[in-house]
Short mmCIF file of C-alpha atoms and ligand atoms in Angstrom, two decimals:
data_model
loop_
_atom_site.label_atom_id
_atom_site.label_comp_id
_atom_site.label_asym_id
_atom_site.label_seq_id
_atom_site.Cartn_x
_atom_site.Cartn_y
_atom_site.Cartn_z
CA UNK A 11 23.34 -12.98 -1.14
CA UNK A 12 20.63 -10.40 -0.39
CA UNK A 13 17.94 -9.80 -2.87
CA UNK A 14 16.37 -6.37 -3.11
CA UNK A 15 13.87 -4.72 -4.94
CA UNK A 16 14.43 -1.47 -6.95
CA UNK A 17 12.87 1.80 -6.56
CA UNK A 18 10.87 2.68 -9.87
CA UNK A 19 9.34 5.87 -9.63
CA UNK A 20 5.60 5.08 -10.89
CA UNK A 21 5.27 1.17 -10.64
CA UNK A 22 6.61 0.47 -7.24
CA UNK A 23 4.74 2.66 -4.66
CA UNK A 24 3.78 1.42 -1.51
CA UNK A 25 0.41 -0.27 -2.65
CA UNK A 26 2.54 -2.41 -4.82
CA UNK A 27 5.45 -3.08 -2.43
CA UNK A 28 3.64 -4.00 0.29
CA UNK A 29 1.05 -6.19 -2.29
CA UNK A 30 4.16 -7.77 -4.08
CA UNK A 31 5.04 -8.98 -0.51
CA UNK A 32 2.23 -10.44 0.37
CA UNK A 33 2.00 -12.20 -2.44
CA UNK A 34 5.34 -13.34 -3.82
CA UNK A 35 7.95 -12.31 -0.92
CA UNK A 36 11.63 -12.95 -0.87
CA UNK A 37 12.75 -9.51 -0.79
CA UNK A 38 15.38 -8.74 2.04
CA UNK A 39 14.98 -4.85 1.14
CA UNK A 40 12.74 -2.71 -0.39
CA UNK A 41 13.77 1.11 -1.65
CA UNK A 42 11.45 3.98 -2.02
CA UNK A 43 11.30 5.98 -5.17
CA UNK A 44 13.23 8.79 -4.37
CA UNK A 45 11.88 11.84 -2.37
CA UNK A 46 12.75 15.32 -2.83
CA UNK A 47 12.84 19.03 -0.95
CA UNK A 48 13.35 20.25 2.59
CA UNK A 49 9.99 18.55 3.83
CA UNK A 50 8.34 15.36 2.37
CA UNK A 51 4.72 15.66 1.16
CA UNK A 52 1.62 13.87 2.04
CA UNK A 53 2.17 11.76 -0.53
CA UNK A 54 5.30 10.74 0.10
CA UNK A 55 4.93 10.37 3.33
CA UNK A 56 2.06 7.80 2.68
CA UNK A 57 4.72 5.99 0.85
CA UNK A 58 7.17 5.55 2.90
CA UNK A 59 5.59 5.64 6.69
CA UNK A 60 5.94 2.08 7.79
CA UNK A 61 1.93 1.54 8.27
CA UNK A 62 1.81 1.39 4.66
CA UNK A 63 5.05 -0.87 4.51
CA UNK A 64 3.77 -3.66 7.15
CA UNK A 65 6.50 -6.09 8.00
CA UNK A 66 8.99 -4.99 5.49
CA UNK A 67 12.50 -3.83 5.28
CA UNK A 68 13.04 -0.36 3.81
CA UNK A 69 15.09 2.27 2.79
CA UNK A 70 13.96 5.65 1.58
CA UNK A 71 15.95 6.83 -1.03
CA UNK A 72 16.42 10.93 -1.29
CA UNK A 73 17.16 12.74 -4.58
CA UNK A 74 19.36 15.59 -3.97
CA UNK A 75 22.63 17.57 -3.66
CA UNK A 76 21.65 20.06 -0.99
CA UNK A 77 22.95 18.90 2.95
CA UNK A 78 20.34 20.71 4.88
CA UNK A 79 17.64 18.71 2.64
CA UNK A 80 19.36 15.46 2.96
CA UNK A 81 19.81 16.45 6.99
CA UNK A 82 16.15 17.44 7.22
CA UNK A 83 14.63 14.23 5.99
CA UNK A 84 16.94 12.59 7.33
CA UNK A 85 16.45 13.46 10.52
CA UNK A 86 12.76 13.23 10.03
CA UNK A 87 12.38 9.91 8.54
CA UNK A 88 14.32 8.80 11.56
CA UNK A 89 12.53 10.52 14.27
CA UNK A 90 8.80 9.82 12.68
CA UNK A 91 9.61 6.68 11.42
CA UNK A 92 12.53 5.21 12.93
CA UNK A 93 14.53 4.61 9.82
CA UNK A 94 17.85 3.80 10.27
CA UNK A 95 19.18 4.10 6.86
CA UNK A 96 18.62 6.26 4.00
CA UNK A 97 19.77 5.90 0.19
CA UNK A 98 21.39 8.80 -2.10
CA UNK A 99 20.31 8.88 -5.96
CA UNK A 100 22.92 8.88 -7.96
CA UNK A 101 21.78 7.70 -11.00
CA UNK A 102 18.59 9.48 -12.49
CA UNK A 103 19.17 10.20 -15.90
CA UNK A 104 16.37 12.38 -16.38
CA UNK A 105 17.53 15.51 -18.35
CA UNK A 106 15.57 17.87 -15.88
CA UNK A 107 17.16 16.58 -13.06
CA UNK A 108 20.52 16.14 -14.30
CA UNK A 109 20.63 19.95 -15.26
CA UNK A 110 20.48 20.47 -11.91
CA UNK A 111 23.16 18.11 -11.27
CA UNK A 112 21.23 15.74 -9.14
CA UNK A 113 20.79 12.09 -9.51
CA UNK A 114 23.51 11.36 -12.20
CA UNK A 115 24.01 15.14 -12.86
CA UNK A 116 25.65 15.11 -9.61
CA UNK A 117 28.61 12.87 -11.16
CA UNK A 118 29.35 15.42 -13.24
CA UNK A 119 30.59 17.62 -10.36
CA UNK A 120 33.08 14.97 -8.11
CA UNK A 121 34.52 17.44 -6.16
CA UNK A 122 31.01 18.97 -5.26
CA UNK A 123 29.87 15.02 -4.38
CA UNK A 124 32.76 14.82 -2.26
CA UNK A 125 31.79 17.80 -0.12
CA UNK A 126 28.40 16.94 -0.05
CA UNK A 127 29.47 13.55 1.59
CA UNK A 128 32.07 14.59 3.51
CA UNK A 129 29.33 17.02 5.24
CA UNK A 130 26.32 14.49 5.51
CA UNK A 131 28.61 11.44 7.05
CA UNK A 132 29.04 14.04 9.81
CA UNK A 133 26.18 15.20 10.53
CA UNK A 134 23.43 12.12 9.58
CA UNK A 135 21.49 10.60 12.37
CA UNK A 136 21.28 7.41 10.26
CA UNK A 137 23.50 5.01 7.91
CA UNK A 138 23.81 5.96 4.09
CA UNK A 139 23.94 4.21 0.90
CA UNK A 140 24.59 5.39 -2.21
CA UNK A 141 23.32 3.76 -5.38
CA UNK A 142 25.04 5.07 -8.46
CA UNK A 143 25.90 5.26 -11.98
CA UNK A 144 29.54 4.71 -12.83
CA UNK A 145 29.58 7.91 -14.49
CA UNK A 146 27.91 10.37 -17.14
CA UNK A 147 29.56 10.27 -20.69
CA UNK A 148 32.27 8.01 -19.90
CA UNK A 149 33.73 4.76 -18.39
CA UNK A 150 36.95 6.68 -17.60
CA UNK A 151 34.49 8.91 -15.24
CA UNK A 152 34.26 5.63 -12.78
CA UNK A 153 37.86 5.55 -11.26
CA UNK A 154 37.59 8.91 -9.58
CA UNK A 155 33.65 8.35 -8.20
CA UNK A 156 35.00 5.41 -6.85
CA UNK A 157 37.83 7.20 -4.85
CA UNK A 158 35.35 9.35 -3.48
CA UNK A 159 32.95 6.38 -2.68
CA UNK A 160 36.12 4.45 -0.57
CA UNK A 161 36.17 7.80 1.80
CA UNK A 162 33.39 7.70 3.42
CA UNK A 163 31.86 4.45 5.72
CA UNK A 164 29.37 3.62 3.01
CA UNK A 165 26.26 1.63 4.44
CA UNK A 166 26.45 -0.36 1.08
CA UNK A 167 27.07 0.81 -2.11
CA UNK A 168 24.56 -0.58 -4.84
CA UNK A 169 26.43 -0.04 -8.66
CA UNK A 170 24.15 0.10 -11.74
CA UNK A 171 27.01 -0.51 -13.97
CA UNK A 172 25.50 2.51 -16.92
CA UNK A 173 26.82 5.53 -17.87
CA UNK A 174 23.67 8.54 -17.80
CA UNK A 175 23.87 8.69 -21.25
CA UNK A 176 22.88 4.88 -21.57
CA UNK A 177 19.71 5.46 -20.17
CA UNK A 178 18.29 2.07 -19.30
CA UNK A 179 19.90 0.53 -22.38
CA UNK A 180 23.10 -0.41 -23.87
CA UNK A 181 25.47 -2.94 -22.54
CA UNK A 182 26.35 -3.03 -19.04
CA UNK A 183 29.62 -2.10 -18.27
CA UNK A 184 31.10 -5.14 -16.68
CA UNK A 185 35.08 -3.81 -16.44
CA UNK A 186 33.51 -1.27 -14.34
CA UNK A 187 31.55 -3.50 -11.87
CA UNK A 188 34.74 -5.33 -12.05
CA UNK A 189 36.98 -2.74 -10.60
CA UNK A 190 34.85 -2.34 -7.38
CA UNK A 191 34.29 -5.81 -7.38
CA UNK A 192 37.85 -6.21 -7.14
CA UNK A 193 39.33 -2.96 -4.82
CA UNK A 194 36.41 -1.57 -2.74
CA UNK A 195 35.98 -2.12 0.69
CA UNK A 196 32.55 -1.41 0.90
CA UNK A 197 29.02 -3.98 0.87
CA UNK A 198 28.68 -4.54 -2.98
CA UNK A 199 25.09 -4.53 -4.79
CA UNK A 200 24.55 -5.11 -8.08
CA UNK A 201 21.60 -3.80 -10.23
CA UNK A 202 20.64 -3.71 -14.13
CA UNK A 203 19.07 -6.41 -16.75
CA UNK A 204 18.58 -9.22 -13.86
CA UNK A 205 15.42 -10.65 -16.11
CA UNK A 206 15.93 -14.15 -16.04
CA UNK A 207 17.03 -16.64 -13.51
CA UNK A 208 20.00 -17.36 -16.30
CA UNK A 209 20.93 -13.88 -15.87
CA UNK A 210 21.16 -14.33 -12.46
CA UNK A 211 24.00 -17.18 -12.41
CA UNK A 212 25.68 -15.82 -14.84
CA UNK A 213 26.02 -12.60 -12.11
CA UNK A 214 27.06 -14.85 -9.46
CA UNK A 215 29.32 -16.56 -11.57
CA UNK A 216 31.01 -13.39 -11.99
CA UNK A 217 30.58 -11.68 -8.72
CA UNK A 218 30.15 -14.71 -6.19
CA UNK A 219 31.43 -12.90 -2.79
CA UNK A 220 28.69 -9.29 -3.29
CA UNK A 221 26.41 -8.69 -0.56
CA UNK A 222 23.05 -8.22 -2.52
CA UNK A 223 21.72 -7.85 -6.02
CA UNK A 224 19.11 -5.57 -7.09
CA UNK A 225 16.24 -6.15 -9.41
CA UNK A 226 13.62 -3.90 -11.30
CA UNK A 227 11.87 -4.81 -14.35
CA UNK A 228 12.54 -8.20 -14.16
CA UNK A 229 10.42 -8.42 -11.54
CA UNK A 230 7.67 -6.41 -12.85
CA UNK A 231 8.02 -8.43 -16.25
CA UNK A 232 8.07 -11.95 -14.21
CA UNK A 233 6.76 -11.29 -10.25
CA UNK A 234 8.00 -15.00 -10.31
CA UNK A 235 11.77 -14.33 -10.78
CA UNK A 236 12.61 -14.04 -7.02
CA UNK A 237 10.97 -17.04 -6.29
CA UNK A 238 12.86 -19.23 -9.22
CA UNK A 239 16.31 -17.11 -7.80
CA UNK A 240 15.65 -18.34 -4.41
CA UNK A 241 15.22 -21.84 -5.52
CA UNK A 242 18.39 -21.41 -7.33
CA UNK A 243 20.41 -20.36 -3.82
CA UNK A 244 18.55 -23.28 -2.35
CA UNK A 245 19.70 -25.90 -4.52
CA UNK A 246 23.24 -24.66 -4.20
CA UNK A 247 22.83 -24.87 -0.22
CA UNK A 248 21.90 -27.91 -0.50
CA UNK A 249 24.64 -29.36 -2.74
CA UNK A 250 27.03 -27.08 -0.58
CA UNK A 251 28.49 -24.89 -3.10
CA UNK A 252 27.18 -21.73 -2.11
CA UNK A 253 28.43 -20.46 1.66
CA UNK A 254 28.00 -17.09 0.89
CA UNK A 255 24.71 -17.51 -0.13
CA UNK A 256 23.57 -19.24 3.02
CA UNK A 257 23.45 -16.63 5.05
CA UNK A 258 20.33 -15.35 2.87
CA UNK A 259 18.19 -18.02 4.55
CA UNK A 260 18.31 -15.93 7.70
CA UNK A 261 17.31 -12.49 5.91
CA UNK A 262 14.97 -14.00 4.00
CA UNK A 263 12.93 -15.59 7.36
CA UNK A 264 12.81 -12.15 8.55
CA UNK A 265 11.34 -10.13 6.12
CA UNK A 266 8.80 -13.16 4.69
CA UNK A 267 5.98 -12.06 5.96
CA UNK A 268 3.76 -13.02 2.59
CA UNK A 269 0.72 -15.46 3.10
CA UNK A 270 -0.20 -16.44 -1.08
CA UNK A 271 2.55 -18.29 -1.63
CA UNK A 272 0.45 -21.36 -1.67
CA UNK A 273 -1.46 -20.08 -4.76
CA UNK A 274 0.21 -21.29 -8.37
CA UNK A 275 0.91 -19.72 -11.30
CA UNK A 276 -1.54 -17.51 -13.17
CA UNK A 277 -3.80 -18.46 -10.36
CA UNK A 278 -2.00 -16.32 -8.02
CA UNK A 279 -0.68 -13.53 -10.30
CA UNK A 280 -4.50 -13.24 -10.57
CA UNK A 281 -5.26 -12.43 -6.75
CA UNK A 282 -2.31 -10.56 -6.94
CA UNK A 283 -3.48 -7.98 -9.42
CA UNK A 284 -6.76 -8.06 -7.93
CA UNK A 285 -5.45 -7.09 -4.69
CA UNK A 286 -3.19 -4.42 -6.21
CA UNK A 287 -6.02 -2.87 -8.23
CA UNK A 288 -7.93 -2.70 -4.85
CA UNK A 289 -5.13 -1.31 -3.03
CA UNK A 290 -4.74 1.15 -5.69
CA UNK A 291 -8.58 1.98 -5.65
CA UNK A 292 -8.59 2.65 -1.71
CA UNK A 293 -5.31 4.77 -1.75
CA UNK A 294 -5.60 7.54 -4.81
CA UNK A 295 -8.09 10.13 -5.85
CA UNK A 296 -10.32 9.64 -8.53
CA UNK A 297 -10.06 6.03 -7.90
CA UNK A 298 -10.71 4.29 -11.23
CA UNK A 299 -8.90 6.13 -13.51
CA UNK A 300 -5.68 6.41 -11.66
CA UNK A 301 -6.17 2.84 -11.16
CA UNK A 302 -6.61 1.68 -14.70
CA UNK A 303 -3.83 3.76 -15.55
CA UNK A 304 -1.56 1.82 -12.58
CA UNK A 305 -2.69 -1.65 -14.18
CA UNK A 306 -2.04 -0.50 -17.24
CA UNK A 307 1.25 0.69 -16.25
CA UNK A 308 2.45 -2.86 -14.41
CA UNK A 309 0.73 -4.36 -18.12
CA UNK A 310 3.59 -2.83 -20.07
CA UNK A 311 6.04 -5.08 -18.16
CA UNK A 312 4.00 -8.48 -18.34
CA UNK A 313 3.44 -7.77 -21.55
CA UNK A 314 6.87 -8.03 -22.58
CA UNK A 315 7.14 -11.48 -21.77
CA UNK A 316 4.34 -12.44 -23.36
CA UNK A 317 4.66 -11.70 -26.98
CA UNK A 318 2.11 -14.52 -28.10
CA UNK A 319 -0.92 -12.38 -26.47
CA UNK A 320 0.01 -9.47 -28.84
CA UNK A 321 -4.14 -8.69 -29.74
CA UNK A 322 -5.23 -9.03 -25.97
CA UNK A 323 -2.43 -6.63 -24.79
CA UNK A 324 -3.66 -3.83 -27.53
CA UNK A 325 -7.16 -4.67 -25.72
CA UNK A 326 -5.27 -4.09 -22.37
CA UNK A 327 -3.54 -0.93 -23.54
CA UNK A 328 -7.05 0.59 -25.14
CA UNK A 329 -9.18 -0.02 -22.47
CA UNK A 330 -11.21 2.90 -21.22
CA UNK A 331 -12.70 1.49 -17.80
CA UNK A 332 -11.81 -1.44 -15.28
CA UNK A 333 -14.76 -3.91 -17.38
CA UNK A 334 -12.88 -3.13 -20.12
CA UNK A 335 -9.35 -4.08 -18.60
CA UNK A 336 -10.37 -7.27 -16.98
CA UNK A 337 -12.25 -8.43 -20.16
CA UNK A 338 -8.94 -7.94 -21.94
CA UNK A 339 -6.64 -9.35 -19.18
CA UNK A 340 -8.87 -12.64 -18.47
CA UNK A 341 -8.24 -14.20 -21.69
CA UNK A 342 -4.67 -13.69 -21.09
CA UNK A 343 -4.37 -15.22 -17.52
CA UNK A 344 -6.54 -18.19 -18.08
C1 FMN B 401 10.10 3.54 -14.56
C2 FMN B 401 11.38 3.55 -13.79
C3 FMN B 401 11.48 4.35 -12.65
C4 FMN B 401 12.69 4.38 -11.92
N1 FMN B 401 12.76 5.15 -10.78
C5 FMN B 401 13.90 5.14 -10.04
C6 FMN B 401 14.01 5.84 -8.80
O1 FMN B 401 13.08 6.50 -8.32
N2 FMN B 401 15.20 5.78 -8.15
C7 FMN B 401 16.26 5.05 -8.62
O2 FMN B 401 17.32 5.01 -7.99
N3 FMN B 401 16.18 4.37 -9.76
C8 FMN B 401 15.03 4.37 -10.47
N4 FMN B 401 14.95 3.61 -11.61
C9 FMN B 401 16.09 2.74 -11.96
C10 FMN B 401 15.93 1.35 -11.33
O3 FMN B 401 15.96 1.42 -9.92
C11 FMN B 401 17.05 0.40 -11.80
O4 FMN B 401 18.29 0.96 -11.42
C12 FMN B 401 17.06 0.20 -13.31
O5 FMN B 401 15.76 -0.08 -13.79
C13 FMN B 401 18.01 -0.96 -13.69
O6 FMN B 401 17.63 -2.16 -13.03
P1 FMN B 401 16.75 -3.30 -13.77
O7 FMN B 401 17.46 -3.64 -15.05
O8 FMN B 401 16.70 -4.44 -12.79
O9 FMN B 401 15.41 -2.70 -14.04
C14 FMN B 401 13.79 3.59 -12.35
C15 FMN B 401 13.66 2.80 -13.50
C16 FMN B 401 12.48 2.76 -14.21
C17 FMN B 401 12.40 1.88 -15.44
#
């Protein structure tokens, strides 16, 4: 079983993907935040151009329902870059994108989606997966996306089991998962609420044979959670009740290209952040704000698991320069 890390559009930008990696590892793929238009920008070319990914798997993900934009970046991240896949949003819930009908909006026109697929699986220079919501108001939305899905020769289709208007909360919805898990032909991920490495059994309990699973906040809340995962697959290799999972030994070797691992605990989620607020210095304008505004970004997720630090996270959050964040943060990560 893969493990792969999901696009968030804000925390995981190149300076943190390729930092993460270096540091803590064990991702098989990474995925962009999504891209959008005819051309890319500088900036998102900087993201994605594999100088600034050294050493690491990854797929750009596009945000769109237009062919020729799909086709032209596409064809350029391909040519430039040498990408051989690419990954459709299907799941933005954002209300200005979905009135477009893009990212999730785009469920709410099937026979539209199915056009727009039939079209790019002709014409793409490169494989394609989707990643998707199972539908926009309702669960009985899922069936029919689903049909569409099984047309085409998916690269992998990665299932967020949440309906648009469940945002990033609410229950997943498991009888959904379930029905793919159960009929589709296609390479299975699974993505949403993977926080803990309990959360992760209890996936593979119920989905043992998927190809990957895909994990956001948890690992922005706990940059330690692939790590205990792996150790997890490990220990069922080793008491040979995991074949599936065996073949992630292989992945893993090539795309472990990290060289901190050596470093424990808060000692290394220390030099991590340090590095990242570096990287983060070097790569934007107006350096320091931008950069204590990053930090402070990537602090709303470690703060969440770390409740008992409640006056030092205000400090965190209130901060008006980098002193001031790394007087707040140091009593925290003693
Ligand atoms: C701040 C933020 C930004 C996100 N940006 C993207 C994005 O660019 N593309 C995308 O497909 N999903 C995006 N997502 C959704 C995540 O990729 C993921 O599907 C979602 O967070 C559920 O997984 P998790 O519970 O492991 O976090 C974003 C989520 C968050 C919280």
């Amino acid at each position: 079983m893969k493990i792969y890390m999901a696009p968030m559009e804000g925390p995981t930008g190149f300076v943190f993907r390729r930092t993460y990696n270096k540091y803590f590892g064990g991702i098989d793929r990474y995925f962009t935040p999504f891209v959008t238009g005819l051309n890319l920008g500088a900036k998102e070319k900087k993201d994605i151009c594999p100088e600034n990914n050294p050493g690491m798997d990854v797929a750009t993900q596009i945000l769109t329902r237009q062919v020729d934009e799909f086709l032209s970046v596409a064809n350029y991240i391909h040519k430039e870059y040498g990408y051989e896949r690419i990954n459709i949003n299907l799941g933005c819930p954002s209300g200005t994108v979905v009135a477009r009908k893009r990212g999730s909006g785009f469920l709410l026109v099937p026979e539209e989606l199915d056009n727009f697929l039939y079209e790019i699986f002709e014409k793409s220079p490169i494989k394609i997966s989707i990643k998707t919501r199972i539908g926009v108001e309702s669960e009985d939305e899922w069936e029919r996306l689903l049909e569409i899905y099984e047309k085409y020769p998916l690269d992998e289709l990665i299932i967020h089991p949440r309906l648009r208007t469940d945002f990033y909360k609410n229950d997943i919805h498991h009888e959904c998962f379930k029905k793919a898990y159960e009929s589709s032909k296609h390479s299975l991920c699974y993505n949403g609420d993977i926080n803990t490495v309990e959360d992760f059994i209890e996936i593979k309990k119920r989905y043992p044979n998927i190809n990957a699973i895909m994990i956001g906040r948890g690992l922005l809340r706990n940059p330690f959670l692939v790590e205990e995962i792996r150790q997890v697959m490990e220990n069922d290799i080793l008491h040979g009740k995991e074949n599936v999972i065996k073949k992630s030994g292989k992945n893993r070797e090539s795309c472990d290209v990290k060289t901190e691992v050596h470093l424990t605990g808060n000692e290394r989620l220390r030099a991590f952040l340090k590095e990242l607020e570096n990287g983060y210095l070097d790569s934007m304008p107006d350096g320091e704000k931008n950069t204590l505004a990053k930090m402070k970004e990537l602090w709303v997720y470690l703060g969440e698991v770390r409740p008992e630090h409640k006056k030092a996270l205000k400090e965190v959050k209130k901060a008006k320069d980098l002193d001031e964040y790394h007087a707040a943060i140091s009593s925290i990560l003693i």
